[in-house]
């Protein structure tokens, strides 16, 4: 009986569950994400396949081109700098395109019982699956083929390729994890909106640098830069192959050790960031408990006028800082308006009058003033009951624009004149710029009243809602043509003084430009204000369609 009771009441020991390795599991999850993402829509599948084909074609030709550099005296310079550019791309692209890879956000895993170190290994393995790693692998292979010579060089190349790939991927993951809260916030979305601008500026810088490079003597000019970069990981992985091929085994050993130490440091930093992320409370819960700071009206806002004018100026300037679409528009105008005259001046083909390009880029910001408010314009509309109210509203918006445009125009004109050494034309160039700004403020006010359109809030690169593109084209390009007509007397006077060789009188264009710009702006506001007051319901409907 006792034996029977013991056999019945004895606790049963559950069978030990074998530990599941996270690494193959996360790789399968990444493959499943890719596979399931292609099932959603044919459009997404077409985009992914076309991206893959494009990346493979570019990688093939770049790898072939790098391979043909084998034996070239400057092959080491090219591939070491290319490795550094790859690393920079991997470091910053996650900040610009955080939605490109769903696994970039490790905060989705914080509620799971996972330890940071196995999680780092699993995420690192999963990160090697995708178009980006494949493209990087092809370039890494081409780079080492270009510099590998002899048996020792081939052995070093076999070690270098995975180290370069792992270094780039680990760098991207460490940066993304450390900035995960930024990537999921409004500031992260602002970075994504501004990414196109930064890429465009970078392309212009690269174009200018390449022209200056080949004019100055070719790749020889890059050797001092390459001598420094080859000691910066993960470019040291490629530099190691070049050093081994040249017989500098001590240098190659130092570069290998530096590459391994840097990779270990990146993985350690990544693990620390993951640990901090998994144990730190969500910022949204902390913000609710913290007392709100009294922002007040101090600081730079204290210099704005009182009353409605100051309030409207403050609202417009805050839009330029906080709203992603407005911020991108302002940043594009400020950057491109400076690049065009300055780069032309550096190339020796510019003119002080090219500063008008920057003035025109900022003058465009006056167009579609009410569309920038989107559906929130109905609150502004409640305060406009007469042409006088509309005039004050438009005038304050013009003041806010002039607060940035006028100093910026003076700066761009002065920089261009200084680079060209043509200070005699500075007064005439600045006067023409200010006259152009005033003319565009005039036409911008009229276009805002007669051709308003809505700016969609979704989509980083959508600036007009469907069905209103015609309004946008008529308002902006029609306004530009009318602005040119308004500036025609100033242009004619400038040409006349230049043709008749009366350069000593060109200074008069500066006070004339100031007066001309002020009068045209005032006239445009006066004419547009009654139209805004009369067409307020139509404007409200037009700007609220997004």
Short mmCIF file of C-alpha atoms in Angstrom, two decimals:
data_model
loop_
_atom_site.label_atom_id
_atom_site.label_comp_id
_atom_site.label_asym_id
_atom_site.label_seq_id
_atom_site.Cartn_x
_atom_site.Cartn_y
_atom_site.Cartn_z
CA UNK A 1 0.00 0.00 0.00
CA UNK A 2 2.81 2.33 0.88
CA UNK A 3 4.65 1.55 -2.31
CA UNK A 4 1.49 2.03 -4.28
CA UNK A 5 0.80 5.37 -2.60
CA UNK A 6 4.34 6.51 -3.16
CA UNK A 7 4.15 5.59 -6.80
CA UNK A 8 0.92 7.55 -7.18
CA UNK A 9 1.88 10.70 -5.25
CA UNK A 10 5.45 11.00 -6.47
CA UNK A 11 5.85 14.25 -8.44
CA UNK A 12 6.54 13.89 -12.09
CA UNK A 13 9.61 15.67 -13.45
CA UNK A 14 8.93 17.44 -16.75
CA UNK A 15 11.21 16.65 -19.61
CA UNK A 16 13.95 19.21 -20.05
CA UNK A 17 13.22 21.53 -22.96
CA UNK A 18 16.25 21.84 -25.21
CA UNK A 19 17.58 25.39 -25.44
CA UNK A 20 16.77 27.05 -28.74
CA UNK A 21 19.59 29.03 -30.34
CA UNK A 22 18.51 32.56 -31.12
CA UNK A 23 20.79 33.02 -34.11
CA UNK A 24 19.15 30.58 -36.59
CA UNK A 25 15.75 31.59 -35.23
CA UNK A 26 16.32 35.29 -35.99
CA UNK A 27 17.73 34.48 -39.43
CA UNK A 28 14.56 32.52 -40.21
CA UNK A 29 12.47 35.40 -38.87
CA UNK A 30 14.31 37.86 -41.13
CA UNK A 31 13.73 35.60 -44.13
CA UNK A 32 10.07 35.30 -43.15
CA UNK A 33 9.77 39.09 -42.94
CA UNK A 34 11.18 39.41 -46.43
CA UNK A 35 8.99 36.63 -47.79
CA UNK A 36 5.78 37.85 -46.16
CA UNK A 37 6.49 41.45 -47.16
CA UNK A 38 6.41 40.38 -50.80
CA UNK A 39 2.99 38.77 -50.41
CA UNK A 40 1.18 41.98 -49.50
CA UNK A 41 0.97 43.74 -52.84
CA UNK A 42 2.32 43.40 -56.33
CA UNK A 43 3.61 46.99 -56.14
CA UNK A 44 5.78 46.21 -53.12
CA UNK A 45 7.05 43.05 -54.80
CA UNK A 46 7.92 44.97 -57.96
CA UNK A 47 9.78 47.63 -55.97
CA UNK A 48 11.78 45.04 -54.03
CA UNK A 49 12.69 43.00 -57.11
CA UNK A 50 13.66 46.10 -59.08
CA UNK A 51 15.77 47.32 -56.14
CA UNK A 52 17.51 43.95 -55.96
CA UNK A 53 18.19 43.89 -59.70
CA UNK A 54 19.46 47.47 -59.68
CA UNK A 55 21.74 46.80 -56.68
CA UNK A 56 23.14 43.66 -58.30
CA UNK A 57 23.80 45.39 -61.61
CA UNK A 58 25.56 48.32 -59.92
CA UNK A 59 27.49 45.95 -57.66
CA UNK A 60 28.57 43.83 -60.65
CA UNK A 61 29.97 46.76 -62.60
CA UNK A 62 31.60 48.32 -59.54
CA UNK A 63 33.17 44.98 -58.58
CA UNK A 64 34.38 44.53 -62.15
CA UNK A 65 35.81 48.05 -62.19
CA UNK A 66 37.58 47.50 -58.88
CA UNK A 67 39.00 44.21 -60.09
CA UNK A 68 40.43 45.93 -63.16
CA UNK A 69 42.39 48.22 -60.81
CA UNK A 70 44.58 45.24 -59.88
CA UNK A 71 48.17 46.33 -60.38
CA UNK A 72 47.33 50.04 -60.64
CA UNK A 73 49.65 52.19 -58.49
CA UNK A 74 46.71 54.00 -56.87
CA UNK A 75 44.49 50.96 -56.35
CA UNK A 76 45.12 50.99 -52.60
CA UNK A 77 44.09 54.63 -52.34
CA UNK A 78 40.80 54.01 -54.15
CA UNK A 79 39.72 50.91 -52.23
CA UNK A 80 40.68 52.21 -48.78
CA UNK A 81 38.68 55.41 -49.33
CA UNK A 82 35.79 53.36 -50.76
CA UNK A 83 35.75 51.24 -47.60
CA UNK A 84 35.56 54.38 -45.49
CA UNK A 85 32.66 55.71 -47.60
CA UNK A 86 30.85 52.38 -47.20
CA UNK A 87 31.25 52.59 -43.43
CA UNK A 88 29.90 56.14 -43.38
CA UNK A 89 26.92 55.05 -45.45
CA UNK A 90 26.15 52.19 -43.08
CA UNK A 91 26.49 54.50 -40.08
CA UNK A 92 24.16 57.26 -41.26
CA UNK A 93 21.64 55.62 -43.58
CA UNK A 94 19.67 54.09 -40.64
CA UNK A 95 19.20 57.63 -39.29
CA UNK A 96 17.88 58.89 -42.63
CA UNK A 97 15.75 55.86 -43.53
CA UNK A 98 14.64 54.28 -40.23
CA UNK A 99 11.60 52.63 -41.85
CA UNK A 100 13.68 50.80 -44.45
CA UNK A 101 14.26 47.81 -42.16
CA UNK A 102 11.74 46.84 -39.49
CA UNK A 103 14.41 44.99 -37.49
CA UNK A 104 16.24 48.26 -36.86
CA UNK A 105 13.93 48.95 -33.92
CA UNK A 106 15.05 46.65 -31.07
CA UNK A 107 12.46 48.24 -28.74
CA UNK A 108 10.00 45.68 -30.15
CA UNK A 109 11.94 42.98 -28.31
CA UNK A 110 12.17 44.59 -24.86
CA UNK A 111 9.21 42.63 -23.45
CA UNK A 112 10.72 39.26 -24.40
CA UNK A 113 12.91 37.33 -21.92
CA UNK A 114 16.08 37.68 -23.98
CA UNK A 115 19.58 38.40 -22.78
CA UNK A 116 21.49 41.16 -24.55
CA UNK A 117 24.57 39.15 -25.58
CA UNK A 118 22.75 36.30 -27.40
CA UNK A 119 20.41 38.94 -28.83
CA UNK A 120 23.37 40.85 -30.28
CA UNK A 121 24.68 37.71 -31.98
CA UNK A 122 21.23 36.89 -33.37
CA UNK A 123 20.56 40.40 -34.64
CA UNK A 124 24.03 40.58 -36.18
CA UNK A 125 23.43 37.35 -38.10
CA UNK A 126 19.96 38.50 -39.20
CA UNK A 127 21.41 41.83 -40.33
CA UNK A 128 23.58 40.00 -42.86
CA UNK A 129 20.44 39.05 -44.79
CA UNK A 130 19.31 41.71 -47.25
CA UNK A 131 20.19 43.76 -50.29
CA UNK A 132 22.53 46.12 -48.42
CA UNK A 133 24.83 43.41 -47.03
CA UNK A 134 24.91 41.69 -50.43
CA UNK A 135 25.91 44.94 -52.12
CA UNK A 136 28.59 45.58 -49.50
CA UNK A 137 29.91 42.04 -49.86
CA UNK A 138 30.34 42.50 -53.62
CA UNK A 139 32.23 45.77 -53.15
CA UNK A 140 34.39 44.22 -50.44
CA UNK A 141 35.34 41.36 -52.74
CA UNK A 142 36.18 43.76 -55.56
CA UNK A 143 38.24 45.92 -53.21
CA UNK A 144 40.44 43.10 -51.95
CA UNK A 145 40.87 41.70 -55.46
CA UNK A 146 42.23 45.09 -56.52
CA UNK A 147 45.05 45.06 -53.94
CA UNK A 148 45.68 41.39 -53.11
CA UNK A 149 48.99 40.07 -54.49
CA UNK A 150 50.68 36.79 -53.70
CA UNK A 151 49.60 33.96 -51.41
CA UNK A 152 49.81 36.09 -48.27
CA UNK A 153 47.69 38.76 -49.90
CA UNK A 154 45.00 36.23 -50.85
CA UNK A 155 44.93 34.86 -47.30
CA UNK A 156 44.62 38.39 -45.92
CA UNK A 157 41.83 39.10 -48.41
CA UNK A 158 39.86 36.07 -47.21
CA UNK A 159 40.08 37.44 -43.66
CA UNK A 160 39.42 41.04 -44.69
CA UNK A 161 36.09 40.57 -46.48
CA UNK A 162 34.06 39.25 -43.51
CA UNK A 163 35.73 41.74 -41.15
CA UNK A 164 34.74 44.67 -43.38
CA UNK A 165 31.19 43.39 -43.75
CA UNK A 166 30.78 42.69 -40.03
CA UNK A 167 32.28 46.06 -39.15
CA UNK A 168 29.83 47.94 -41.39
CA UNK A 169 26.80 46.00 -40.16
CA UNK A 170 27.81 46.25 -36.49
CA UNK A 171 28.37 50.00 -36.89
CA UNK A 172 24.91 50.46 -38.39
CA UNK A 173 23.25 48.42 -35.63
CA UNK A 174 25.14 50.17 -32.85
CA UNK A 175 24.17 53.61 -34.18
CA UNK A 176 20.56 52.56 -34.76
CA UNK A 177 20.20 51.07 -31.28
CA UNK A 178 21.79 54.06 -29.57
CA UNK A 179 19.36 56.36 -31.42
CA UNK A 180 16.27 54.16 -31.41
CA UNK A 181 14.24 56.76 -29.54
CA UNK A 182 15.30 59.38 -32.08
CA UNK A 183 14.37 57.11 -35.00
CA UNK A 184 10.85 56.57 -33.65
CA UNK A 185 10.27 60.24 -32.77
CA UNK A 186 9.30 63.32 -34.74
CA UNK A 187 12.95 64.34 -35.01
CA UNK A 188 13.73 61.01 -36.63
CA UNK A 189 11.02 61.59 -39.21
CA UNK A 190 12.48 65.04 -39.81
CA UNK A 191 15.82 63.42 -40.59
CA UNK A 192 14.10 61.17 -43.12
CA UNK A 193 12.48 64.18 -44.78
CA UNK A 194 15.80 66.02 -44.94
CA UNK A 195 17.73 62.99 -46.20
CA UNK A 196 17.06 63.81 -49.84
CA UNK A 197 18.41 67.32 -49.31
CA UNK A 198 21.57 66.05 -47.62
CA UNK A 199 22.15 63.53 -50.39
CA UNK A 200 21.70 66.25 -53.02
CA UNK A 201 24.15 68.53 -51.20
CA UNK A 202 26.59 65.65 -50.84
CA UNK A 203 26.36 64.92 -54.55
CA UNK A 204 27.18 68.55 -55.34
CA UNK A 205 30.14 68.48 -52.95
CA UNK A 206 31.44 65.23 -54.48
CA UNK A 207 31.01 66.64 -57.99
CA UNK A 208 32.89 69.80 -57.12
CA UNK A 209 35.62 67.89 -55.26
CA UNK A 210 36.12 65.48 -58.17
CA UNK A 211 36.47 68.38 -60.63
CA UNK A 212 39.01 70.11 -58.42
CA UNK A 213 40.79 66.80 -57.85
CA UNK A 214 41.40 65.99 -61.49
CA UNK A 215 42.34 69.60 -62.23
CA UNK A 216 44.95 69.45 -59.46
CA UNK A 217 46.72 66.27 -60.54
CA UNK A 218 44.47 63.23 -60.06
CA UNK A 219 44.50 60.55 -57.38
CA UNK A 220 47.94 61.57 -56.16
CA UNK A 221 46.25 64.38 -54.23
CA UNK A 222 44.29 61.81 -52.19
CA UNK A 223 47.31 59.90 -50.90
CA UNK A 224 47.69 62.02 -47.71
CA UNK A 225 44.01 61.45 -46.91
CA UNK A 226 44.30 57.73 -47.63
CA UNK A 227 47.36 57.49 -45.35
CA UNK A 228 45.15 58.59 -42.45
CA UNK A 229 41.97 56.73 -43.42
CA UNK A 230 43.75 53.36 -43.70
CA UNK A 231 44.15 53.50 -39.90
CA UNK A 232 40.45 54.12 -39.28
CA UNK A 233 38.34 50.95 -38.85
CA UNK A 234 36.76 49.25 -40.72
CA UNK A 235 38.84 50.65 -43.61
CA UNK A 236 41.80 49.08 -41.82
CA UNK A 237 40.56 45.68 -43.01
CA UNK A 238 41.24 46.67 -46.64
CA UNK A 239 44.42 48.51 -45.69
CA UNK A 240 45.66 45.29 -44.11
CA UNK A 241 45.43 43.47 -47.46
CA UNK A 242 47.36 46.24 -49.19
CA UNK A 243 50.02 46.20 -46.48
CA UNK A 244 50.44 42.42 -46.69
CA UNK A 245 50.74 42.58 -50.47
CA UNK A 246 53.50 45.20 -50.09
CA UNK A 247 55.34 43.02 -47.55
CA UNK A 248 54.66 45.31 -44.56
CA UNK A 249 53.64 42.49 -42.26
CA UNK A 250 54.10 44.47 -39.04
CA UNK A 251 51.83 47.23 -40.33
CA UNK A 252 49.32 44.65 -41.53
CA UNK A 253 49.31 42.96 -38.11
CA UNK A 254 48.67 46.31 -36.40
CA UNK A 255 45.81 47.04 -38.80
CA UNK A 256 44.31 43.59 -38.19
CA UNK A 257 44.47 44.08 -34.42
CA UNK A 258 42.92 47.53 -34.74
CA UNK A 259 40.09 46.10 -36.88
CA UNK A 260 39.36 43.34 -34.36
CA UNK A 261 39.49 45.74 -31.41
CA UNK A 262 37.14 48.18 -33.15
CA UNK A 263 34.69 45.38 -34.00
CA UNK A 264 34.75 44.15 -30.40
CA UNK A 265 34.20 47.71 -29.15
CA UNK A 266 31.23 48.17 -31.49
CA UNK A 267 29.66 44.93 -30.30
CA UNK A 268 30.23 45.93 -26.66
CA UNK A 269 28.68 49.35 -27.26
CA UNK A 270 25.76 47.72 -29.06
CA UNK A 271 25.22 45.34 -26.13
CA UNK A 272 25.35 48.22 -23.63
CA UNK A 273 22.79 50.17 -25.69
CA UNK A 274 20.51 47.13 -25.85
CA UNK A 275 20.78 46.64 -22.09
CA UNK A 276 19.97 50.28 -21.40
CA UNK A 277 17.05 50.13 -23.82
CA UNK A 278 15.59 46.99 -22.20
CA UNK A 279 15.74 48.32 -18.64
CA UNK A 280 14.94 52.01 -19.18
CA UNK A 281 11.28 53.11 -18.85
CA UNK A 282 9.53 54.46 -21.91
CA UNK A 283 9.98 58.20 -22.27
CA UNK A 284 6.28 58.71 -22.95
CA UNK A 285 5.37 57.56 -19.43
CA UNK A 286 8.02 59.72 -17.83
CA UNK A 287 6.96 62.84 -19.70
CA UNK A 288 3.44 62.61 -18.31
CA UNK A 289 4.74 62.63 -14.74
CA UNK A 290 7.21 65.46 -15.16
CA UNK A 291 6.02 69.03 -14.55
CA UNK A 292 5.77 71.10 -17.68
CA UNK A 293 8.28 73.87 -18.00
CA UNK A 294 6.95 77.37 -18.37
CA UNK A 295 8.30 78.39 -21.76
CA UNK A 296 7.17 81.98 -21.37
CA UNK A 297 7.74 84.67 -23.95
CA UNK A 298 11.41 85.24 -23.25
CA UNK A 299 14.43 84.54 -25.38
CA UNK A 300 14.39 85.56 -29.02
CA UNK A 301 10.58 85.85 -28.98
CA UNK A 302 10.85 88.91 -26.74
CA UNK A 303 12.15 90.91 -29.71
CA UNK A 304 9.03 90.32 -31.80
CA UNK A 305 6.29 92.97 -31.94
CA UNK A 306 3.37 92.74 -29.55
CA UNK A 307 -0.18 91.87 -30.54
CA UNK A 308 -1.35 89.89 -33.53
CA UNK A 309 1.72 90.70 -35.64
CA UNK A 310 4.12 89.15 -33.15
CA UNK A 311 1.88 86.11 -32.61
CA UNK A 312 1.64 85.40 -36.35
CA UNK A 313 5.40 85.86 -36.80
CA UNK A 314 6.04 83.47 -33.94
CA UNK A 315 3.66 80.88 -35.41
CA UNK A 316 5.29 81.12 -38.85
CA UNK A 317 8.80 80.77 -37.44
CA UNK A 318 7.76 77.80 -35.32
CA UNK A 319 6.37 76.12 -38.43
CA UNK A 320 9.79 76.52 -40.05
CA UNK A 321 11.43 74.79 -37.08
CA UNK A 322 8.88 72.13 -36.11
CA UNK A 323 6.76 71.16 -39.10
CA UNK A 324 8.65 68.52 -41.17
CA UNK A 325 7.38 69.72 -44.56
CA UNK A 326 8.02 73.40 -43.84
CA UNK A 327 11.38 72.60 -42.32
CA UNK A 328 12.42 70.60 -45.39
CA UNK A 329 11.32 73.42 -47.68
CA UNK A 330 13.27 76.01 -45.73
CA UNK A 331 16.37 73.84 -45.43
CA UNK A 332 16.34 73.10 -49.17
CA UNK A 333 16.01 76.79 -50.04
CA UNK A 334 18.75 77.86 -47.63
CA UNK A 335 21.20 75.16 -48.70
CA UNK A 336 20.69 75.21 -52.47
CA UNK A 337 20.47 78.99 -52.54
CA UNK A 338 23.97 79.12 -51.03
CA UNK A 339 25.48 76.22 -52.99
CA UNK A 340 24.75 77.52 -56.50
CA UNK A 341 26.43 80.97 -56.26
CA UNK A 342 29.26 79.82 -53.98
CA UNK A 343 30.22 76.76 -56.03
CA UNK A 344 30.14 78.77 -59.24
CA UNK A 345 32.35 81.38 -57.60
CA UNK A 346 34.81 78.70 -56.46
CA UNK A 347 34.97 77.36 -60.00
CA UNK A 348 35.72 80.84 -61.32
CA UNK A 349 32.60 80.97 -63.49
CA UNK A 350 30.27 82.80 -61.13
CA UNK A 351 28.86 86.29 -60.78
CA UNK A 352 27.68 88.36 -57.85
CA UNK A 353 24.25 88.50 -59.49
CA UNK A 354 23.95 84.70 -59.02
CA UNK A 355 23.10 85.53 -55.41
CA UNK A 356 19.65 86.34 -56.83
CA UNK A 357 19.18 82.57 -57.09
CA UNK A 358 19.31 82.25 -53.31
CA UNK A 359 16.99 85.22 -52.88
CA UNK A 360 14.52 83.64 -55.30
CA UNK A 361 14.65 80.29 -53.48
CA UNK A 362 13.58 82.00 -50.25
CA UNK A 363 11.06 84.22 -52.02
CA UNK A 364 9.17 81.09 -53.09
CA UNK A 365 8.41 80.46 -49.39
CA UNK A 366 5.86 83.31 -49.56
CA UNK A 367 3.71 81.31 -51.98
CA UNK A 368 0.78 79.27 -50.63
CA UNK A 369 1.02 80.77 -47.16
CA UNK A 370 -2.35 79.41 -46.06
CA UNK A 371 -1.72 75.94 -47.48
CA UNK A 372 1.21 75.58 -45.08
CA UNK A 373 -1.31 75.70 -42.22
CA UNK A 374 -3.23 72.71 -43.73
CA UNK A 375 -6.53 72.02 -41.94
CA UNK A 376 -5.47 74.17 -38.97
CA UNK A 377 -6.12 77.25 -41.12
CA UNK A 378 -9.74 77.21 -39.97
CA UNK A 379 -8.52 78.58 -36.61
CA UNK A 380 -6.77 81.44 -38.40
CA UNK A 381 -9.85 82.02 -40.55
CA UNK A 382 -11.92 82.64 -37.40
CA UNK A 383 -9.81 85.74 -36.70
CA UNK A 384 -10.19 87.30 -40.18
CA UNK A 385 -13.39 89.31 -40.52
CA UNK A 386 -12.25 92.25 -42.64
CA UNK A 387 -9.64 93.22 -45.22
CA UNK A 388 -7.73 94.91 -42.39
CA UNK A 389 -7.43 91.61 -40.51
CA UNK A 390 -6.27 89.88 -43.67
CA UNK A 391 -3.70 92.60 -44.31
CA UNK A 392 -2.27 92.29 -40.78
CA UNK A 393 -2.12 88.49 -41.14
CA UNK A 394 -0.28 88.62 -44.47
CA UNK A 395 2.00 91.43 -43.33
CA UNK A 396 3.08 89.48 -40.26
CA UNK A 397 3.85 86.43 -42.39
CA UNK A 398 5.91 88.64 -44.72
CA UNK A 399 7.75 90.06 -41.70
CA UNK A 400 8.63 86.54 -40.53
CA UNK A 401 9.92 85.66 -43.98
CA UNK A 402 11.93 88.88 -44.25
CA UNK A 403 13.45 88.26 -40.82
CA UNK A 404 15.36 85.33 -42.32
CA UNK A 405 15.50 86.27 -46.00
CA UNK A 406 17.08 89.71 -45.75
CA UNK A 407 20.11 88.75 -43.56
CA UNK A 408 20.54 85.56 -45.59
CA UNK A 409 20.54 87.51 -48.87
CA UNK A 410 23.13 89.96 -47.53
CA UNK A 411 25.30 87.04 -46.38
CA UNK A 412 25.12 85.09 -49.66
CA UNK A 413 25.81 88.21 -51.74
CA UNK A 414 28.77 89.17 -49.54
CA UNK A 415 30.26 85.64 -49.61
CA UNK A 416 29.91 85.46 -53.39
CA UNK A 417 31.49 88.90 -53.87
CA UNK A 418 34.31 87.99 -51.50
CA UNK A 419 35.09 84.71 -53.29
CA UNK A 420 35.10 86.50 -56.65
CA UNK A 421 36.95 89.53 -55.32
CA UNK A 422 34.37 91.72 -57.03
CA UNK A 423 33.27 94.09 -54.27
CA UNK A 424 32.49 96.85 -56.77
CA UNK A 425 29.44 94.90 -57.94
CA UNK A 426 28.30 94.05 -54.39
CA UNK A 427 25.90 97.06 -53.97
CA UNK A 428 24.27 96.44 -57.35
CA UNK A 429 23.97 92.69 -56.73
CA UNK A 430 22.48 93.17 -53.27
CA UNK A 431 20.03 95.79 -54.54
CA UNK A 432 18.86 93.45 -57.30
CA UNK A 433 18.43 90.61 -54.79
CA UNK A 434 16.33 92.73 -52.42
CA UNK A 435 14.19 93.98 -55.30
CA UNK A 436 13.61 90.36 -56.36
CA UNK A 437 12.66 89.34 -52.81
CA UNK A 438 10.15 92.17 -52.60
CA UNK A 439 8.66 91.30 -55.97
CA UNK A 440 8.25 87.65 -54.99
CA UNK A 441 6.64 88.63 -51.69
CA UNK A 442 4.19 90.70 -53.73
CA UNK A 443 3.30 87.87 -56.12
CA UNK A 444 3.41 85.33 -53.29
CA UNK A 445 0.71 87.22 -51.40
CA UNK A 446 -1.45 87.34 -54.53
CA UNK A 447 -0.87 83.65 -55.29
CA UNK A 448 -1.77 82.72 -51.69
CA UNK A 449 -5.09 84.52 -52.14
CA UNK A 450 -6.02 83.30 -55.63
CA UNK A 451 -4.27 79.91 -55.98
CA UNK A 452 -4.26 78.19 -52.56
CA UNK A 453 -3.69 74.45 -52.41
CA UNK A 454 -3.35 71.84 -49.70
CA UNK A 455 -0.06 70.23 -48.67
CA UNK A 456 -0.52 66.54 -47.66
CA UNK A 457 0.73 65.59 -44.23
CA UNK A 458 1.65 62.05 -45.27
CA UNK A 459 4.53 61.22 -47.59
CA UNK A 460 7.89 62.90 -47.22
CA UNK A 461 8.06 63.91 -50.87
CA UNK A 462 4.40 64.79 -51.57
CA UNK A 463 3.84 68.53 -51.64
CA UNK A 464 0.49 68.78 -53.46
CA UNK A 465 -2.65 66.72 -52.95
CA UNK A 466 -4.04 64.97 -56.06
CA UNK A 467 -6.13 67.27 -58.22
CA UNK A 468 -4.44 70.52 -57.17
CA UNK A 469 -1.19 70.30 -59.12
CA UNK A 470 -2.53 72.80 -61.66
CA UNK A 471 -3.17 75.35 -58.92
CA UNK A 472 0.36 74.90 -57.60
CA UNK A 473 1.91 75.32 -61.05
CA UNK A 474 -0.16 78.41 -61.84
CA UNK A 475 0.56 80.02 -58.50
CA UNK A 476 4.30 79.38 -58.32
CA UNK A 477 5.48 79.59 -61.91
CA UNK A 478 2.97 82.28 -62.85
CA UNK A 479 4.13 84.27 -59.85
CA UNK A 480 7.76 83.87 -60.88
CA UNK A 481 7.03 85.25 -64.34
CA UNK A 482 5.14 88.22 -62.91
CA UNK A 483 8.00 88.81 -60.44
CA UNK A 484 10.42 89.02 -63.37
CA UNK A 485 8.15 91.57 -65.02
CA UNK A 486 7.96 93.62 -61.82
CA UNK A 487 11.77 93.59 -61.56
CA UNK A 488 12.16 94.55 -65.24
CA UNK A 489 12.90 98.27 -64.52
CA UNK A 490 15.65 97.32 -62.07
CA UNK A 491 17.09 94.79 -64.53
CA UNK A 492 16.99 97.35 -67.34
CA UNK A 493 18.76 99.97 -65.22
CA UNK A 494 21.45 97.48 -64.22
CA UNK A 495 22.08 96.52 -67.84
CA UNK A 496 22.12 100.16 -68.91
CA UNK A 497 24.74 101.12 -66.32
CA UNK A 498 26.87 98.17 -67.34
CA UNK A 499 26.62 98.73 -71.10
CA UNK A 500 27.30 102.46 -70.90
CA UNK A 501 30.36 101.81 -68.70
CA UNK A 502 29.03 103.80 -65.74
CA UNK A 503 30.22 101.43 -63.04
CA UNK A 504 30.72 104.29 -60.61
CA UNK A 505 26.93 104.78 -60.46
CA UNK A 506 25.99 101.14 -59.76
CA UNK A 507 25.91 101.86 -56.02
CA UNK A 508 22.58 103.61 -56.57
CA UNK A 509 21.02 100.20 -57.25
CA UNK A 510 21.27 99.30 -53.54
CA UNK A 511 18.94 102.04 -52.17
CA UNK A 512 16.73 101.67 -55.23
CA UNK A 513 16.49 97.91 -54.63
CA UNK A 514 15.53 98.45 -50.98
CA UNK A 515 12.83 100.97 -51.89
CA UNK A 516 11.61 98.88 -54.82
CA UNK A 517 11.36 95.71 -52.75
CA UNK A 518 9.56 97.49 -49.90
CA UNK A 519 7.03 99.19 -52.17
CA UNK A 520 6.24 96.08 -54.21
CA UNK A 521 5.76 94.04 -51.02
CA UNK A 522 3.41 96.66 -49.57
CA UNK A 523 1.46 96.86 -52.84
CA UNK A 524 1.09 93.09 -53.02
CA UNK A 525 -0.19 92.89 -49.45
CA UNK A 526 -2.67 95.71 -50.05
CA UNK A 527 -4.06 94.08 -53.20
CA UNK A 528 -4.17 90.56 -51.77
CA UNK A 529 -5.83 91.44 -48.43
CA UNK A 530 -9.34 92.20 -49.81
CA UNK A 531 -9.19 89.04 -51.94
CA UNK A 532 -8.30 86.95 -48.89
CA UNK A 533 -11.16 88.43 -46.87
CA UNK A 534 -13.62 87.91 -49.72
CA UNK A 535 -12.51 84.39 -50.72
CA UNK A 536 -11.91 83.08 -47.19
CA UNK A 537 -14.38 80.14 -47.45
CA UNK A 538 -12.87 79.03 -50.77
CA UNK A 539 -9.36 79.23 -49.35
CA UNK A 540 -10.44 77.22 -46.30
CA UNK A 541 -11.88 74.46 -48.47
CA UNK A 542 -8.84 74.39 -50.79
CA UNK A 543 -6.21 74.08 -48.04
CA UNK A 544 -8.19 71.50 -46.01
CA UNK A 545 -8.32 68.79 -48.69
CA UNK A 546 -5.15 67.07 -47.49
#
